[in-house]
PDB file of C-alpha atoms in Angstrom:
ATOM      1  CA  UNK A   1       7.115  -9.939 -12.122  1.00 53.00           C
ATOM      2  CA  UNK A   2       3.844 -11.261 -12.200  1.00 66.00           C
ATOM      3  CA  UNK A   3       1.984 -12.787  -9.065  1.00 81.00           C
ATOM      4  CA  UNK A   4       1.332 -16.182  -8.878  1.00 90.00           C
ATOM      5  CA  UNK A   5      -1.410 -15.476  -6.534  1.00 95.00           C
ATOM      6  CA  UNK A   6      -4.471 -13.134  -6.047  1.00 96.00           C
ATOM      7  CA  UNK A   7      -5.147 -10.276  -4.122  1.00 97.00           C
ATOM      8  CA  UNK A   8      -8.754  -8.931  -2.905  1.00 97.00           C
ATOM      9  CA  UNK A   9      -9.838  -6.615  -0.684  1.00 97.00           C
ATOM     10  CA  UNK A  10     -13.099  -5.608   1.241  1.00 97.00           C
ATOM     11  CA  UNK A  11     -14.421  -3.079   3.447  1.00 97.00           C
ATOM     12  CA  UNK A  12     -16.420  -3.839   6.053  1.00 96.00           C
ATOM     13  CA  UNK A  13     -18.445  -2.070   8.626  1.00 96.00           C
ATOM     14  CA  UNK A  14     -17.685  -3.070  12.342  1.00 97.00           C
ATOM     15  CA  UNK A  15     -20.275  -2.877  14.808  1.00 97.00           C
ATOM     16  CA  UNK A  16     -17.805  -3.165  17.465  1.00 98.00           C
ATOM     17  CA  UNK A  17     -15.484  -0.730  16.560  1.00 97.00           C
ATOM     18  CA  UNK A  18     -18.232   1.869  14.356  1.00 97.00           C
ATOM     19  CA  UNK A  19     -16.020   2.501  11.811  1.00 97.00           C
ATOM     20  CA  UNK A  20     -15.104   1.173   8.338  1.00 97.00           C
ATOM     21  CA  UNK A  21     -12.003  -0.907   7.613  1.00 97.00           C
ATOM     22  CA  UNK A  22     -10.490  -2.604   5.006  1.00 96.00           C
ATOM     23  CA  UNK A  23      -9.256  -5.842   5.087  1.00 98.00           C
ATOM     24  CA  UNK A  24      -6.947  -7.748   2.422  1.00 98.00           C
ATOM     25  CA  UNK A  25      -5.999 -11.084   1.955  1.00 98.00           C
ATOM     26  CA  UNK A  26      -3.698 -12.932  -0.914  1.00 98.00           C
ATOM     27  CA  UNK A  27      -4.751 -16.112  -2.108  1.00 98.00           C
ATOM     28  CA  UNK A  28      -2.078 -18.576  -3.457  1.00 97.00           C
ATOM     29  CA  UNK A  29      -2.076 -20.291  -7.044  1.00 95.00           C
ATOM     30  CA  UNK A  30      -5.192 -22.425  -7.838  1.00 94.00           C
ATOM     31  CA  UNK A  31      -7.077 -21.394  -4.817  1.00 96.00           C
ATOM     32  CA  UNK A  32     -10.418 -23.498  -4.192  1.00 94.00           C
ATOM     33  CA  UNK A  33     -13.047 -23.190  -2.110  1.00 91.00           C
ATOM     34  CA  UNK A  34     -14.182 -25.714   0.310  1.00 87.00           C
ATOM     35  CA  UNK A  35     -10.575 -26.903   0.338  1.00 93.00           C
ATOM     36  CA  UNK A  36      -8.291 -27.074   3.281  1.00 95.00           C
ATOM     37  CA  UNK A  37      -5.968 -24.033   3.871  1.00 97.00           C
ATOM     38  CA  UNK A  38      -4.616 -22.328   7.063  1.00 98.00           C
ATOM     39  CA  UNK A  39      -5.311 -18.820   7.595  1.00 98.00           C
ATOM     40  CA  UNK A  40      -2.512 -16.672   9.004  1.00 98.00           C
ATOM     41  CA  UNK A  41      -4.130 -13.015  10.192  1.00 98.00           C
ATOM     42  CA  UNK A  42      -1.742 -10.227  10.138  1.00 98.00           C
ATOM     43  CA  UNK A  43      -2.123  -6.958  11.785  1.00 97.00           C
ATOM     44  CA  UNK A  44      -0.098  -4.050  10.771  1.00 96.00           C
ATOM     45  CA  UNK A  45      -1.432  -5.827   7.682  1.00 96.00           C
ATOM     46  CA  UNK A  46      -0.059  -3.380   5.122  1.00 97.00           C
ATOM     47  CA  UNK A  47       3.371  -3.499   6.493  1.00 97.00           C
ATOM     48  CA  UNK A  48       3.776  -6.919   6.297  1.00 98.00           C
ATOM     49  CA  UNK A  49       2.589  -6.797   2.540  1.00 98.00           C
ATOM     50  CA  UNK A  50       5.140  -4.240   2.200  1.00 97.00           C
ATOM     51  CA  UNK A  51       7.968  -4.203   3.964  1.00 97.00           C
ATOM     52  CA  UNK A  52       7.425  -7.975   4.799  1.00 97.00           C
ATOM     53  CA  UNK A  53       6.862  -8.950   1.342  1.00 97.00           C
ATOM     54  CA  UNK A  54       4.562 -11.432   2.296  1.00 98.00           C
ATOM     55  CA  UNK A  55       2.643 -11.897  -1.381  1.00 97.00           C
ATOM     56  CA  UNK A  56       6.484 -12.731  -2.598  1.00 97.00           C
ATOM     57  CA  UNK A  57       7.225 -15.159  -0.037  1.00 97.00           C
ATOM     58  CA  UNK A  58       3.941 -17.040  -0.379  1.00 97.00           C
ATOM     59  CA  UNK A  59       4.529 -17.188  -4.039  1.00 97.00           C
ATOM     60  CA  UNK A  60       7.760 -18.615  -3.413  1.00 96.00           C
ATOM     61  CA  UNK A  61       6.862 -21.129  -0.327  1.00 97.00           C
ATOM     62  CA  UNK A  62       3.982 -22.293  -2.227  1.00 97.00           C
ATOM     63  CA  UNK A  63       5.933 -22.915  -5.350  1.00 95.00           C
ATOM     64  CA  UNK A  64       9.007 -24.886  -3.331  1.00 96.00           C
ATOM     65  CA  UNK A  65       5.814 -26.553  -1.317  1.00 96.00           C
ATOM     66  CA  UNK A  66       7.722 -25.232   2.116  1.00 97.00           C
ATOM     67  CA  UNK A  67       4.288 -24.296   3.642  1.00 97.00           C
ATOM     68  CA  UNK A  68       1.119 -26.130   3.527  1.00 96.00           C
ATOM     69  CA  UNK A  69      -1.494 -24.161   1.583  1.00 97.00           C
ATOM     70  CA  UNK A  70      -2.071 -20.626   3.171  1.00 98.00           C
ATOM     71  CA  UNK A  71      -4.081 -17.650   2.805  1.00 98.00           C
ATOM     72  CA  UNK A  72      -2.759 -14.299   4.376  1.00 98.00           C
ATOM     73  CA  UNK A  73      -4.693 -11.989   5.605  1.00 98.00           C
ATOM     74  CA  UNK A  74      -3.903  -8.331   6.453  1.00 98.00           C
ATOM     75  CA  UNK A  75      -5.666  -5.576   8.735  1.00 97.00           C
ATOM     76  CA  UNK A  76      -4.245  -2.319   8.725  1.00 94.00           C
ATOM     77  CA  UNK A  77      -4.358   0.985  11.236  1.00 94.00           C
ATOM     78  CA  UNK A  78      -5.359   4.486  10.548  1.00 93.00           C
ATOM     79  CA  UNK A  79      -2.311   5.907  11.872  1.00 93.00           C
ATOM     80  CA  UNK A  80       0.027   5.131  14.958  1.00 92.00           C
ATOM     81  CA  UNK A  81      -2.443   6.725  17.377  1.00 93.00           C
ATOM     82  CA  UNK A  82      -5.023   4.247  15.938  1.00 96.00           C
ATOM     83  CA  UNK A  83      -2.672   1.424  16.393  1.00 95.00           C
ATOM     84  CA  UNK A  84      -1.606   2.299  20.018  1.00 95.00           C
ATOM     85  CA  UNK A  85      -5.073   2.163  21.136  1.00 96.00           C
ATOM     86  CA  UNK A  86      -5.989  -0.620  19.180  1.00 97.00           C
ATOM     87  CA  UNK A  87      -3.069  -2.819  19.783  1.00 97.00           C
ATOM     88  CA  UNK A  88      -1.522  -2.004  23.110  1.00 95.00           C
ATOM     89  CA  UNK A  89      -2.880  -4.047  26.234  1.00 93.00           C
ATOM     90  CA  UNK A  90      -4.294  -0.844  27.910  1.00 92.00           C
ATOM     91  CA  UNK A  91      -5.698   1.250  24.914  1.00 95.00           C
ATOM     92  CA  UNK A  92      -8.918   2.241  24.818  1.00 97.00           C
ATOM     93  CA  UNK A  93     -10.045   0.285  21.652  1.00 97.00           C
ATOM     94  CA  UNK A  94      -8.164  -2.758  22.721  1.00 95.00           C
ATOM     95  CA  UNK A  95     -11.393  -4.894  23.431  1.00 96.00           C
ATOM     96  CA  UNK A  96     -13.445  -3.223  20.711  1.00 98.00           C
ATOM     97  CA  UNK A  97     -10.880  -4.097  18.278  1.00 98.00           C
ATOM     98  CA  UNK A  98     -10.354  -7.922  19.533  1.00 97.00           C
ATOM     99  CA  UNK A  99     -14.297  -8.509  19.105  1.00 98.00           C
ATOM    100  CA  UNK A 100     -13.826  -6.832  15.643  1.00 98.00           C
ATOM    101  CA  UNK A 101     -10.669  -9.190  14.511  1.00 98.00           C
ATOM    102  CA  UNK A 102     -12.464 -12.440  15.980  1.00 98.00           C
ATOM    103  CA  UNK A 103     -16.444 -11.874  15.303  1.00 98.00           C
ATOM    104  CA  UNK A 104     -16.247  -9.887  12.215  1.00 98.00           C
ATOM    105  CA  UNK A 105     -12.952  -9.768  10.443  1.00 98.00           C
ATOM    106  CA  UNK A 106     -12.502 -13.519  10.081  1.00 98.00           C
ATOM    107  CA  UNK A 107     -15.922 -14.693  10.301  1.00 98.00           C
ATOM    108  CA  UNK A 108     -16.088 -12.340   7.309  1.00 98.00           C
ATOM    109  CA  UNK A 109     -13.225 -13.961   5.038  1.00 98.00           C
ATOM    110  CA  UNK A 110     -13.842 -18.058   5.641  1.00 97.00           C
ATOM    111  CA  UNK A 111     -17.684 -16.961   4.906  1.00 97.00           C
ATOM    112  CA  UNK A 112     -16.450 -14.997   1.687  1.00 97.00           C
ATOM    113  CA  UNK A 113     -14.107 -17.650   0.655  1.00 97.00           C
ATOM    114  CA  UNK A 114     -16.444 -20.674   1.719  1.00 96.00           C
ATOM    115  CA  UNK A 115     -13.068 -21.896   4.248  1.00 96.00           C
ATOM    116  CA  UNK A 116     -12.801 -23.895   7.129  1.00 95.00           C
ATOM    117  CA  UNK A 117      -9.322 -23.148   7.901  1.00 97.00           C
ATOM    118  CA  UNK A 118      -7.508 -26.262   9.358  1.00 97.00           C
ATOM    119  CA  UNK A 119      -5.386 -23.752  11.302  1.00 98.00           C
ATOM    120  CA  UNK A 120      -5.579 -19.948  12.138  1.00 98.00           C
ATOM    121  CA  UNK A 121      -2.369 -18.106  12.956  1.00 98.00           C
ATOM    122  CA  UNK A 122      -1.883 -14.672  14.250  1.00 98.00           C
ATOM    123  CA  UNK A 123       1.238 -12.966  13.183  1.00 98.00           C
ATOM    124  CA  UNK A 124       2.324  -9.508  14.354  1.00 98.00           C
ATOM    125  CA  UNK A 125       5.833  -7.375  14.579  1.00 97.00           C
ATOM    126  CA  UNK A 126       6.167  -4.895  17.780  1.00 97.00           C
ATOM    127  CA  UNK A 127       2.990  -4.061  19.009  1.00 96.00           C
ATOM    128  CA  UNK A 128       1.029  -6.148  16.798  1.00 97.00           C
ATOM    129  CA  UNK A 129       3.001  -8.969  18.130  1.00 98.00           C
ATOM    130  CA  UNK A 130       2.006  -8.502  21.594  1.00 97.00           C
ATOM    131  CA  UNK A 131      -1.575  -8.419  20.232  1.00 98.00           C
ATOM    132  CA  UNK A 132      -1.147 -11.888  18.407  1.00 98.00           C
ATOM    133  CA  UNK A 133      -0.277 -13.160  21.673  1.00 98.00           C
ATOM    134  CA  UNK A 134      -3.064 -11.590  23.681  1.00 97.00           C
ATOM    135  CA  UNK A 135      -5.788 -12.647  21.206  1.00 98.00           C
ATOM    136  CA  UNK A 136      -4.894 -16.078  20.532  1.00 98.00           C
ATOM    137  CA  UNK A 137      -4.619 -17.039  24.171  1.00 97.00           C
ATOM    138  CA  UNK A 138      -7.977 -14.961  25.206  1.00 97.00           C
ATOM    139  CA  UNK A 139      -9.574 -17.503  22.408  1.00 97.00           C
ATOM    140  CA  UNK A 140      -7.181 -20.819  22.520  1.00 97.00           C
ATOM    141  CA  UNK A 141     -10.079 -22.766  20.761  1.00 96.00           C
ATOM    142  CA  UNK A 142      -9.905 -19.916  17.543  1.00 97.00           C
ATOM    143  CA  UNK A 143      -6.386 -19.695  17.269  1.00 98.00           C
ATOM    144  CA  UNK A 144      -3.501 -22.287  16.721  1.00 98.00           C
ATOM    145  CA  UNK A 145      -0.536 -20.373  16.337  1.00 98.00           C
ATOM    146  CA  UNK A 146       0.950 -17.177  17.367  1.00 98.00           C
ATOM    147  CA  UNK A 147       3.956 -15.741  15.376  1.00 98.00           C
ATOM    148  CA  UNK A 148       5.136 -12.612  17.137  1.00 98.00           C
ATOM    149  CA  UNK A 149       8.517 -10.692  16.305  1.00 98.00           C
ATOM    150  CA  UNK A 150       9.809  -8.456  18.836  1.00 98.00           C
ATOM    151  CA  UNK A 151       6.901  -8.270  20.653  1.00 98.00           C
ATOM    152  CA  UNK A 152       6.048  -5.349  23.408  1.00 97.00           C
ATOM    153  CA  UNK A 153       6.084  -6.814  26.853  1.00 97.00           C
ATOM    154  CA  UNK A 154       4.463  -5.130  29.661  1.00 96.00           C
ATOM    155  CA  UNK A 155       3.052  -6.537  32.897  1.00 96.00           C
ATOM    156  CA  UNK A 156      -0.257  -7.519  31.184  1.00 96.00           C
ATOM    157  CA  UNK A 157       1.721  -9.540  28.950  1.00 97.00           C
ATOM    158  CA  UNK A 158       3.435 -11.569  31.445  1.00 98.00           C
ATOM    159  CA  UNK A 159       0.543 -11.865  33.963  1.00 97.00           C
ATOM    160  CA  UNK A 160      -0.938 -13.715  30.724  1.00 97.00           C
ATOM    161  CA  UNK A 161       2.408 -15.460  29.978  1.00 97.00           C
ATOM    162  CA  UNK A 162       2.197 -17.110  33.372  1.00 97.00           C
ATOM    163  CA  UNK A 163      -1.580 -18.998  32.679  1.00 96.00           C
ATOM    164  CA  UNK A 164       0.160 -20.566  29.837  1.00 95.00           C
ATOM    165  CA  UNK A 165      -0.658 -23.773  31.217  1.00 93.00           C
ATOM    166  CA  UNK A 166      -4.250 -22.748  29.907  1.00 94.00           C
ATOM    167  CA  UNK A 167      -2.937 -22.077  26.320  1.00 97.00           C
ATOM    168  CA  UNK A 168      -0.340 -24.737  26.141  1.00 97.00           C
ATOM    169  CA  UNK A 169      -1.464 -26.313  22.717  1.00 97.00           C
ATOM    170  CA  UNK A 170      -0.874 -23.021  20.900  1.00 98.00           C
ATOM    171  CA  UNK A 171       2.395 -23.067  18.765  1.00 98.00           C
ATOM    172  CA  UNK A 172       4.212 -20.037  19.472  1.00 98.00           C
ATOM    173  CA  UNK A 173       7.280 -18.302  17.854  1.00 98.00           C
ATOM    174  CA  UNK A 174       9.151 -15.164  19.823  1.00 98.00           C
ATOM    175  CA  UNK A 175      11.656 -13.061  18.506  1.00 98.00           C
ATOM    176  CA  UNK A 176      13.714 -10.266  19.838  1.00 98.00           C
ATOM    177  CA  UNK A 177      16.862  -8.761  18.576  1.00 98.00           C
ATOM    178  CA  UNK A 178      19.720  -8.271  20.783  1.00 98.00           C
ATOM    179  CA  UNK A 179      20.208  -4.445  20.101  1.00 97.00           C
ATOM    180  CA  UNK A 180      16.655  -3.443  20.914  1.00 97.00           C
ATOM    181  CA  UNK A 181      17.670  -1.987  24.279  1.00 97.00           C
ATOM    182  CA  UNK A 182      16.412   1.545  23.348  1.00 96.00           C
ATOM    183  CA  UNK A 183      13.040   1.342  21.101  1.00 94.00           C
ATOM    184  CA  UNK A 184      11.398   4.473  20.415  1.00 91.00           C
ATOM    185  CA  UNK A 185       7.684   3.841  21.169  1.00 85.00           C
ATOM    186  CA  UNK A 186       4.557   5.715  19.509  1.00 79.00           C
ATOM    187  CA  UNK A 187       4.309   7.783  22.789  1.00 79.00           C
ATOM    188  CA  UNK A 188       7.649   9.380  22.666  1.00 85.00           C
ATOM    189  CA  UNK A 189       9.457   7.525  25.045  1.00 87.00           C
ATOM    190  CA  UNK A 190      12.670   5.158  24.587  1.00 94.00           C
ATOM    191  CA  UNK A 191      12.030   1.650  26.289  1.00 94.00           C
ATOM    192  CA  UNK A 192      14.455  -1.636  26.874  1.00 97.00           C
ATOM    193  CA  UNK A 193      12.712  -4.109  24.869  1.00 97.00           C
ATOM    194  CA  UNK A 194      15.370  -7.344  24.771  1.00 98.00           C
ATOM    195  CA  UNK A 195      15.008  -7.433  29.268  1.00 98.00           C
ATOM    196  CA  UNK A 196      11.262  -7.543  29.237  1.00 98.00           C
ATOM    197  CA  UNK A 197      11.348  -9.958  26.541  1.00 98.00           C
ATOM    198  CA  UNK A 198      13.913 -12.474  28.127  1.00 98.00           C
ATOM    199  CA  UNK A 199      11.335 -12.437  31.077  1.00 98.00           C
ATOM    200  CA  UNK A 200       8.755 -13.149  28.792  1.00 98.00           C
ATOM    201  CA  UNK A 201      10.988 -16.221  27.360  1.00 98.00           C
ATOM    202  CA  UNK A 202      11.357 -17.435  30.669  1.00 98.00           C
ATOM    203  CA  UNK A 203       7.784 -17.580  31.607  1.00 97.00           C
ATOM    204  CA  UNK A 204       6.927 -19.389  28.752  1.00 97.00           C
ATOM    205  CA  UNK A 205       9.405 -21.920  28.539  1.00 97.00           C
ATOM    206  CA  UNK A 206       9.020 -25.387  29.388  1.00 96.00           C
ATOM    207  CA  UNK A 207       4.876 -24.719  29.317  1.00 97.00           C
ATOM    208  CA  UNK A 208       3.916 -24.795  25.918  1.00 97.00           C
ATOM    209  CA  UNK A 209       4.250 -27.857  23.714  1.00 96.00           C
ATOM    210  CA  UNK A 210       5.549 -25.815  20.763  1.00 97.00           C
ATOM    211  CA  UNK A 211       7.773 -23.038  21.525  1.00 98.00           C
ATOM    212  CA  UNK A 212      10.731 -21.572  19.677  1.00 98.00           C
ATOM    213  CA  UNK A 213      12.662 -18.691  20.768  1.00 98.00           C
ATOM    214  CA  UNK A 214      14.932 -16.794  18.920  1.00 98.00           C
ATOM    215  CA  UNK A 215      17.391 -13.644  19.669  1.00 98.00           C
ATOM    216  CA  UNK A 216      18.426 -12.195  16.441  1.00 97.00           C
ATOM    217  CA  UNK A 217      21.743 -10.128  16.119  1.00 96.00           C
ATOM    218  CA  UNK A 218      19.680  -6.767  14.803  1.00 97.00           C
ATOM    219  CA  UNK A 219      16.963  -3.866  16.075  1.00 96.00           C
ATOM    220  CA  UNK A 220      13.646  -3.335  16.293  1.00 97.00           C
ATOM    221  CA  UNK A 221      13.409  -2.521  12.295  1.00 96.00           C
ATOM    222  CA  UNK A 222      11.878  -4.099   9.309  1.00 97.00           C
ATOM    223  CA  UNK A 223      15.114  -4.647   7.846  1.00 97.00           C
ATOM    224  CA  UNK A 224      15.398  -7.741  10.477  1.00 97.00           C
ATOM    225  CA  UNK A 225      11.923  -8.880  10.753  1.00 97.00           C
ATOM    226  CA  UNK A 226      12.037  -9.139   6.832  1.00 97.00           C
ATOM    227  CA  UNK A 227      15.279 -11.036   6.285  1.00 96.00           C
ATOM    228  CA  UNK A 228      13.679 -13.825   9.132  1.00 96.00           C
ATOM    229  CA  UNK A 229      10.242 -14.089   7.749  1.00 98.00           C
ATOM    230  CA  UNK A 230      10.891 -16.606   5.330  1.00 97.00           C
ATOM    231  CA  UNK A 231      12.351 -19.332   7.767  1.00 97.00           C
ATOM    232  CA  UNK A 232       9.964 -18.570  10.387  1.00 98.00           C
ATOM    233  CA  UNK A 233       6.881 -19.391   7.915  1.00 98.00           C
ATOM    234  CA  UNK A 234       8.560 -22.066   6.904  1.00 98.00           C
ATOM    235  CA  UNK A 235       8.813 -23.277  10.502  1.00 97.00           C
ATOM    236  CA  UNK A 236       5.367 -22.660  11.604  1.00 98.00           C
ATOM    237  CA  UNK A 237       3.342 -22.770   8.401  1.00 97.00           C
ATOM    238  CA  UNK A 238       5.412 -25.683   6.675  1.00 95.00           C
TER     239      UNK A 238
END
């Protein structure tokens, strides 16, 4: 099947990370510069395009007018260790990566496409979901929406969540699987994701203007993240 939209990419040199990073974006059919678009930024970008099937969903949802016009931007990692260092709240490259994303990657795409987004959305699964939350809440005037699927939650995340009154206007979607009690992590350890996510949920409840929380029947895999993605995008980008 042919695509309605168009995939483009660029490699940019990051001053903050001192490395070359490829970014990809998927334009909806009939894309025109200077028009109103939402920008949905996905860390774990290749996973969202491949396993999340975001390009297919984009075609479908735009055609059925179920989401506002949206450009999906994907940024990926080199390997699991690189991902940990960049995405984890205590990763060595966390600050540099956030600076890269906010000050280099996003402005590059917006300038290149000649758009000023009506909304900026950050989406991520697992550690990338944690990252989405940590970035948006650090830059609450830059981002409007956070979608986190099965985020990793530790004390840093809960501490940030406790300050929710400072970013109460950010719209948040948060999901966790009921079977996520023994998740195998990058460092070889196994962790219970469900319990800290429930604490995270309790911390955020009642403090945000828009907050959707969902516990799905499933575990910490793309099988479940993918099957929920369509409804999540309609809910948050519609």
